[in-house]
Amino acid sequence: ETKRGLFARFYFLSNDELLEILSQTKDPTRVQPFLKKVFENVHRVLFKGDNIISSMYSAENEEIQLTEGVTTRDKNVEAWMGELERSMFRGVRAVMEIGIKSYSQAVDRETWIQENPGQVVLNGSQKHWTAEVETAINSKELGNLFQLLS
């Protein structure tokens, strides 16, 4: 319970799974099978060099690079998993910003969709659609937008 108190996502694991993770502190790569239970749709992470996590991958094999590598060496698993969680937030935020900005520069929408992770496409599309509708309403050209979208 102490470890769950330090890293709340451990509550998603059974007692046996948590014990398995905690017993593998010398080899952080052994945590991989449990990642999808701890972090939604994180299928695996990429360890480089001295057990530094540099990227995360979804079940669809979409890669999100972390803005800063997460060092696991000489750290308790709950400490580096907390760092991983914070790094995931920053990584998704960075990829989201790039994807949203690249939307207006894309050759076409289909290319933009194929070049970006699914979460970026969903959120970026909503952001741009909302902005386009607001612009059309404010300029009283909603009819033109409706024709464009049809």
XYZ file of N, CA and C in Angstrom:
450
model
N 0.813 -1.204 0.000
C 0.000 0.000 0.000
C 0.851 1.261 0.000
N 2.018 1.192 0.611
C 2.905 2.356 0.641
C 3.311 2.749 -0.775
N 3.660 1.765 -1.595
C 4.067 2.039 -2.975
C 2.895 2.593 -3.776
N 1.692 2.097 -3.535
C 0.504 2.614 -4.227
C 0.227 4.057 -3.816
N 0.517 4.369 -2.569
C 0.351 5.744 -2.109
C 1.332 6.691 -2.772
N 2.515 6.189 -3.136
C 3.530 7.011 -3.786
C 3.293 7.164 -5.283
N 2.646 6.158 -5.888
C 2.342 6.201 -7.318
C 0.957 5.591 -7.503
N -0.052 6.442 -7.565
C -1.456 6.001 -7.525
C -1.831 5.055 -8.661
N -1.152 5.114 -9.780
C -1.499 4.225 -10.896
C -1.231 2.749 -10.569
N -0.490 2.490 -9.516
C -0.282 1.109 -9.087
C -1.590 0.472 -8.616
N -2.610 1.264 -8.318
C -3.912 0.718 -7.937
C -4.568 -0.035 -9.093
N -4.121 0.212 -10.324
C -4.656 -0.502 -11.485
C -4.118 -1.924 -11.591
N -3.139 -2.259 -10.776
C -2.499 -3.579 -10.823
C -2.967 -4.446 -9.666
N -2.977 -5.744 -9.902
C -3.264 -6.677 -8.809
C -2.057 -6.711 -7.867
N -2.246 -7.287 -6.703
C -1.138 -7.410 -5.747
C 0.019 -8.206 -6.350
N -0.305 -9.291 -7.050
C 0.735 -10.121 -7.661
C 1.514 -9.354 -8.730
N 0.801 -8.585 -9.543
C 1.465 -7.797 -10.585
C 2.373 -6.739 -9.970
N 1.888 -6.075 -8.935
C 2.695 -5.063 -8.268
C 3.952 -5.684 -7.655
N 3.803 -6.836 -7.025
C 4.971 -7.521 -6.457
C 5.972 -7.908 -7.546
N 5.469 -8.331 -8.686
C 6.342 -8.670 -9.819
C 7.148 -7.448 -10.257
N 6.501 -6.306 -10.378
C 7.197 -5.078 -10.768
C 8.233 -4.688 -9.724
N 7.833 -4.696 -8.477
C 8.737 -4.264 -7.408
C 9.930 -5.192 -7.237
N 9.761 -6.456 -7.622
C 10.873 -7.413 -7.490
C 11.878 -7.268 -8.633
N 11.545 -6.501 -9.652
C 12.412 -6.358 -10.828
C 13.104 -4.995 -10.875
N 13.414 -4.428 -9.739
C 13.988 -3.080 -9.715
C 15.333 -2.987 -10.423
N 16.065 -4.073 -10.509
C 17.368 -4.059 -11.186
C 17.229 -4.031 -12.705
N 16.088 -4.509 -13.221
C 15.870 -4.561 -14.666
C 14.547 -3.866 -15.001
N 14.574 -2.550 -15.234
C 13.331 -1.816 -15.495
C 12.606 -2.240 -16.766
N 13.313 -2.896 -17.685
C 12.648 -3.340 -18.912
C 11.592 -4.409 -18.634
N 11.665 -5.053 -17.494
C 10.705 -6.099 -17.124
C 9.330 -5.529 -16.774
N 9.219 -4.223 -16.715
C 7.942 -3.562 -16.413
C 7.053 -3.502 -17.668
N 7.636 -3.692 -18.839
C 6.916 -3.544 -20.107
C 5.543 -4.244 -20.149
N 5.423 -5.496 -19.705
C 4.120 -6.169 -19.814
C 3.001 -5.493 -19.004
N 3.358 -4.674 -18.043
C 2.359 -4.057 -17.163
C 2.011 -2.622 -17.567
N 2.735 -2.073 -18.528
C 2.525 -0.669 -18.895
C 1.108 -0.381 -19.361
N 0.539 -1.301 -20.155
C -0.807 -1.040 -20.683
C -1.872 -1.035 -19.590
N -1.581 -1.620 -18.442
C -2.516 -1.556 -17.317
C -2.340 -0.273 -16.516
N -1.129 0.248 -16.524
C -0.821 1.436 -15.736
C -1.122 2.714 -16.529
N -0.811 2.718 -17.833
C -1.025 3.881 -18.696
C -1.881 3.444 -19.886
N -3.005 4.084 -20.069
C -3.927 3.693 -21.135
C -3.268 3.798 -22.509
N -3.360 2.713 -23.251
C -2.857 2.566 -24.612
C -1.356 2.816 -24.755
N -0.603 2.687 -23.695
C 0.854 2.682 -23.816
C 1.258 1.215 -23.854
N 1.616 0.780 -25.041
C 1.910 -0.638 -25.250
C 3.331 -0.990 -24.803
N 4.260 -0.055 -25.075
C 5.648 -0.290 -24.677
C 6.389 1.040 -24.678
N 7.566 1.030 -24.079
C 8.452 2.194 -24.118
C 9.791 1.743 -24.684
N 10.546 2.697 -25.193
C 11.849 2.396 -25.777
C 12.938 2.772 -24.780
N 13.734 1.772 -24.413
C 14.873 1.998 -23.531
C 16.114 2.172 -24.394
N 16.868 3.219 -24.118
C 18.128 3.448 -24.828
C 19.262 3.540 -23.820
N 20.446 3.278 -24.304
C 21.645 3.462 -23.485
C 21.555 2.817 -22.122
N 21.737 3.626 -21.116
C 21.799 3.146 -19.737
C 20.400 3.112 -19.114
N 19.488 2.372 -19.759
C 18.098 2.253 -19.303
C 17.404 3.602 -19.180
N 17.555 4.410 -20.220
C 16.867 5.699 -20.303
C 15.703 5.542 -21.270
N 14.512 5.899 -20.810
C 13.311 5.787 -21.651
C 13.229 7.031 -22.527
N 13.134 6.824 -23.851
C 13.137 7.949 -24.785
C 11.839 8.116 -25.565
N 11.054 7.054 -25.696
C 9.813 7.108 -26.476
C 8.784 6.159 -25.894
N 7.524 6.428 -26.237
C 6.451 5.495 -25.886
C 5.708 5.136 -27.162
N 5.123 3.938 -27.168
C 4.423 3.428 -28.344
C 3.031 2.961 -27.944
N 2.068 3.284 -28.795
C 0.693 2.839 -28.568
C 0.536 1.410 -29.078
N -0.634 0.831 -28.848
C -0.933 -0.510 -29.364
C -0.934 -0.507 -30.889
N -1.192 0.673 -31.479
C -1.189 0.815 -32.944
C 0.212 1.106 -33.471
N 1.206 1.082 -32.581
C 2.614 1.326 -32.875
C 2.905 2.777 -33.265
N 2.080 3.706 -32.800
C 2.365 5.123 -33.007
C 3.370 5.558 -31.949
N 4.402 6.243 -32.390
C 5.469 6.660 -31.473
C 5.298 8.104 -31.040
N 5.485 8.334 -29.758
C 5.565 9.688 -29.211
C 6.919 9.759 -28.509
N 7.777 10.653 -28.991
C 9.067 10.830 -28.345
C 8.886 11.697 -27.112
N 9.552 11.316 -26.041
C 9.493 12.104 -24.824
C 10.391 13.326 -24.985
N 9.984 14.444 -24.412
C 10.780 15.661 -24.539
C 12.096 15.546 -23.786
N 12.101 14.770 -22.729
C 13.317 14.473 -21.961
C 13.320 12.984 -21.650
N 14.469 12.360 -21.787
C 14.573 10.956 -21.432
C 14.357 10.757 -19.937
N 13.811 9.613 -19.584
C 13.565 9.279 -18.181
C 14.607 8.260 -17.740
N 15.435 8.664 -16.798
C 16.479 7.789 -16.275
C 15.880 6.863 -15.229
N 16.106 5.580 -15.403
C 15.570 4.592 -14.463
C 16.661 4.050 -13.533
N 17.887 4.278 -13.898
C 19.023 3.701 -13.148
C 19.091 4.250 -11.721
N 19.249 3.346 -10.781
C 19.403 3.677 -9.359
C 18.203 4.433 -8.784
N 17.012 4.173 -9.327
C 15.793 4.808 -8.810
C 14.766 3.743 -8.486
N 13.937 4.024 -7.501
C 12.812 3.142 -7.208
C 11.818 3.204 -8.363
N 11.149 2.101 -8.613
C 10.242 2.021 -9.748
C 9.132 3.066 -9.660
N 8.607 3.324 -8.468
C 7.536 4.323 -8.345
C 8.050 5.726 -8.652
N 9.329 5.983 -8.410
C 9.914 7.301 -8.703
C 10.070 7.501 -10.203
N 10.666 6.526 -10.889
C 10.862 6.743 -12.320
C 9.562 6.611 -13.108
N 8.600 5.828 -12.604
C 7.306 5.770 -13.298
C 6.552 7.092 -13.135
N 6.704 7.756 -12.009
C 6.137 9.089 -11.839
C 6.773 10.085 -12.798
N 8.089 9.991 -12.955
C 8.792 10.843 -13.922
C 8.336 10.526 -15.342
N 8.137 9.243 -15.627
C 7.662 8.831 -16.948
C 6.295 9.435 -17.223
N 5.406 9.394 -16.250
C 4.070 9.961 -16.425
C 4.158 11.451 -16.762
N 4.953 12.198 -16.026
C 5.096 13.635 -16.285
C 5.733 13.882 -17.652
N 6.700 13.048 -18.020
C 7.346 13.182 -19.325
C 6.383 12.837 -20.462
N 5.482 11.882 -20.213
C 4.460 11.542 -21.207
C 3.552 12.746 -21.476
N 3.136 13.418 -20.422
C 2.292 14.602 -20.587
C 3.000 15.646 -21.453
N 4.264 15.905 -21.144
C 5.022 16.902 -21.906
C 5.222 16.454 -23.358
N 5.494 15.169 -23.559
C 5.690 14.646 -24.909
C 4.436 14.738 -25.761
N 3.302 14.363 -25.195
C 2.033 14.449 -25.936
C 1.709 15.908 -26.233
N 1.915 16.773 -25.266
C 1.658 18.208 -25.461
C 2.520 18.763 -26.595
N 3.796 18.379 -26.648
C 4.703 18.858 -27.691
C 4.276 18.354 -29.068
N 3.932 17.081 -29.164
C 3.499 16.505 -30.442
C 2.173 17.126 -30.878
N 1.299 17.393 -29.907
C 0.019 18.023 -30.206
C 0.234 19.417 -30.799
N 1.126 20.180 -30.197
C 1.400 21.532 -30.684
C 1.952 21.502 -32.112
N 2.888 20.599 -32.358
C 3.465 20.471 -33.705
C 2.386 20.074 -34.712
N 1.553 19.096 -34.341
C 0.500 18.626 -35.248
C -0.524 19.695 -35.559
N -0.923 20.451 -34.553
C -1.922 21.502 -34.770
C -1.348 22.614 -35.652
N -0.102 22.985 -35.415
C 0.526 24.024 -36.234
C 0.752 23.559 -37.665
N 1.063 22.279 -37.844
C 1.350 21.771 -39.185
C 0.090 21.582 -40.026
N -1.077 21.619 -39.413
C -2.341 21.420 -40.126
C -2.496 22.429 -41.267
N -2.244 23.690 -40.971
C -2.444 24.732 -41.986
C -1.354 24.709 -43.055
N -0.256 24.010 -42.811
C 0.841 23.939 -43.773
C 0.827 22.628 -44.560
N -0.077 21.745 -44.216
C -0.116 20.424 -44.852
C -0.538 20.532 -46.312
N -0.008 19.614 -47.107
C -0.364 19.558 -48.522
C -1.870 19.335 -48.654
N -2.380 18.361 -47.941
C -3.816 18.105 -47.877
C -4.135 17.402 -46.556
N -5.398 17.334 -46.252
C -5.830 16.774 -44.965
C -5.429 15.302 -44.825
N -5.560 14.538 -45.887
C -5.239 13.110 -45.824
C -3.764 12.883 -45.475
N -2.888 13.674 -46.062
C -1.456 13.574 -45.748
C -1.215 13.929 -44.291
N -1.846 15.009 -43.820
C -1.703 15.435 -42.428
C -2.154 14.328 -41.473
N -3.262 13.675 -41.806
C -3.781 12.582 -40.966
C -2.767 11.444 -40.892
N -2.180 11.096 -42.010
C -1.237 9.976 -42.041
C 0.092 10.305 -41.356
N 0.432 11.576 -41.272
C 1.711 11.975 -40.683
C 1.652 12.176 -39.173
N 0.463 12.134 -38.578
C 0.316 12.433 -37.160
C -0.341 11.291 -36.405
N 0.003 11.163 -35.114
C -0.659 10.143 -34.284
C -2.164 10.406 -34.168
N -2.933 9.364 -33.928
C -4.393 9.456 -33.871
C -4.908 10.507 -32.907
N -4.326 10.593 -31.725
C -4.779 11.565 -30.733
C -4.575 12.993 -31.241
N -3.491 13.236 -31.947
C -3.223 14.557 -32.521
C -4.250 14.872 -33.600
N -4.555 13.897 -34.431
C -5.531 14.097 -35.504
C -6.905 14.423 -34.921
N -7.333 13.667 -33.922
C -8.650 13.922 -33.324
C -8.729 15.310 -32.696
N -7.766 15.632 -31.859
C -7.796 16.920 -31.168
C -7.497 18.084 -32.107
N -6.549 17.910 -33.003
C -6.221 18.963 -33.964
C -7.383 19.257 -34.890
N -8.068 18.230 -35.338
C -9.239 18.417 -36.205
C -10.329 19.196 -35.480
N -10.568 18.858 -34.223
C -11.589 19.561 -33.431
C -11.210 21.020 -33.233
N -9.952 21.268 -32.959
C -9.480 22.640 -32.751
C -9.668 23.477 -34.015
N -9.248 22.940 -35.164
C -9.349 23.698 -36.410
C -10.794 23.836 -36.871
N -11.606 22.805 -36.697
C -13.011 22.896 -37.073
C -13.703 23.991 -36.248
N -13.452 24.015 -34.951
C -14.047 25.024 -34.078
C -13.618 26.423 -34.502
N -12.339 26.597 -34.797
C -11.841 27.913 -35.228
C -12.483 28.335 -36.542
N -12.632 27.400 -37.484
C -13.242 27.716 -38.775
C -14.715 28.081 -38.618
N -15.427 27.382 -37.752
C -16.846 27.694 -37.519
C -16.976 29.062 -36.840
N -16.131 29.338 -35.848
C -16.180 30.637 -35.171
C -15.911 31.775 -36.153
N -14.931 31.585 -37.017
C -14.611 32.605 -38.020
C -15.792 32.806 -38.956
N -16.407 31.724 -39.394
C -17.558 31.817 -40.303
C -18.738 32.510 -39.630
N -18.989 32.210 -38.370
C -20.088 32.854 -37.644
C -19.806 34.342 -37.476
N -18.605 34.683 -37.061
C -18.252 36.084 -36.828
C -18.245 36.911 -38.107
N -17.916 36.299 -39.219
C -17.901 37.028 -40.497
C -19.205 36.851 -41.269
N -20.174 36.187 -40.633
C -21.495 35.955 -41.232
C -21.397 35.224 -42.576
N -20.485 34.269 -42.653
C -20.296 33.469 -43.861
C -20.484 31.981 -43.575
N -21.429 31.675 -42.692
C -21.663 30.287 -42.307
C -22.115 29.448 -43.508
N -22.852 30.059 -44.427
C -23.292 29.352 -45.636
C -22.123 28.883 -46.466
N -21.092 29.735 -46.574
C -19.894 29.356 -47.334
C -19.176 28.184 -46.685
N -19.106 28.199 -45.372
C -18.473 27.093 -44.654
C -19.263 25.808 -44.854
N -20.588 25.902 -44.810
C -21.417 24.715 -45.013
C -21.166 24.113 -46.396
N -21.044 24.957 -47.410
C -20.751 24.462 -48.759
C -19.369 23.800 -48.820
N -18.409 24.408 -48.135
C -17.059 23.860 -48.102
C -17.018 22.486 -47.447
N -17.788 22.328 -46.362
C -17.801 21.074 -45.622
C -18.630 19.991 -46.295
N -19.503 20.337 -47.197
C -20.383 19.367 -47.858
C -19.662 18.575 -48.920
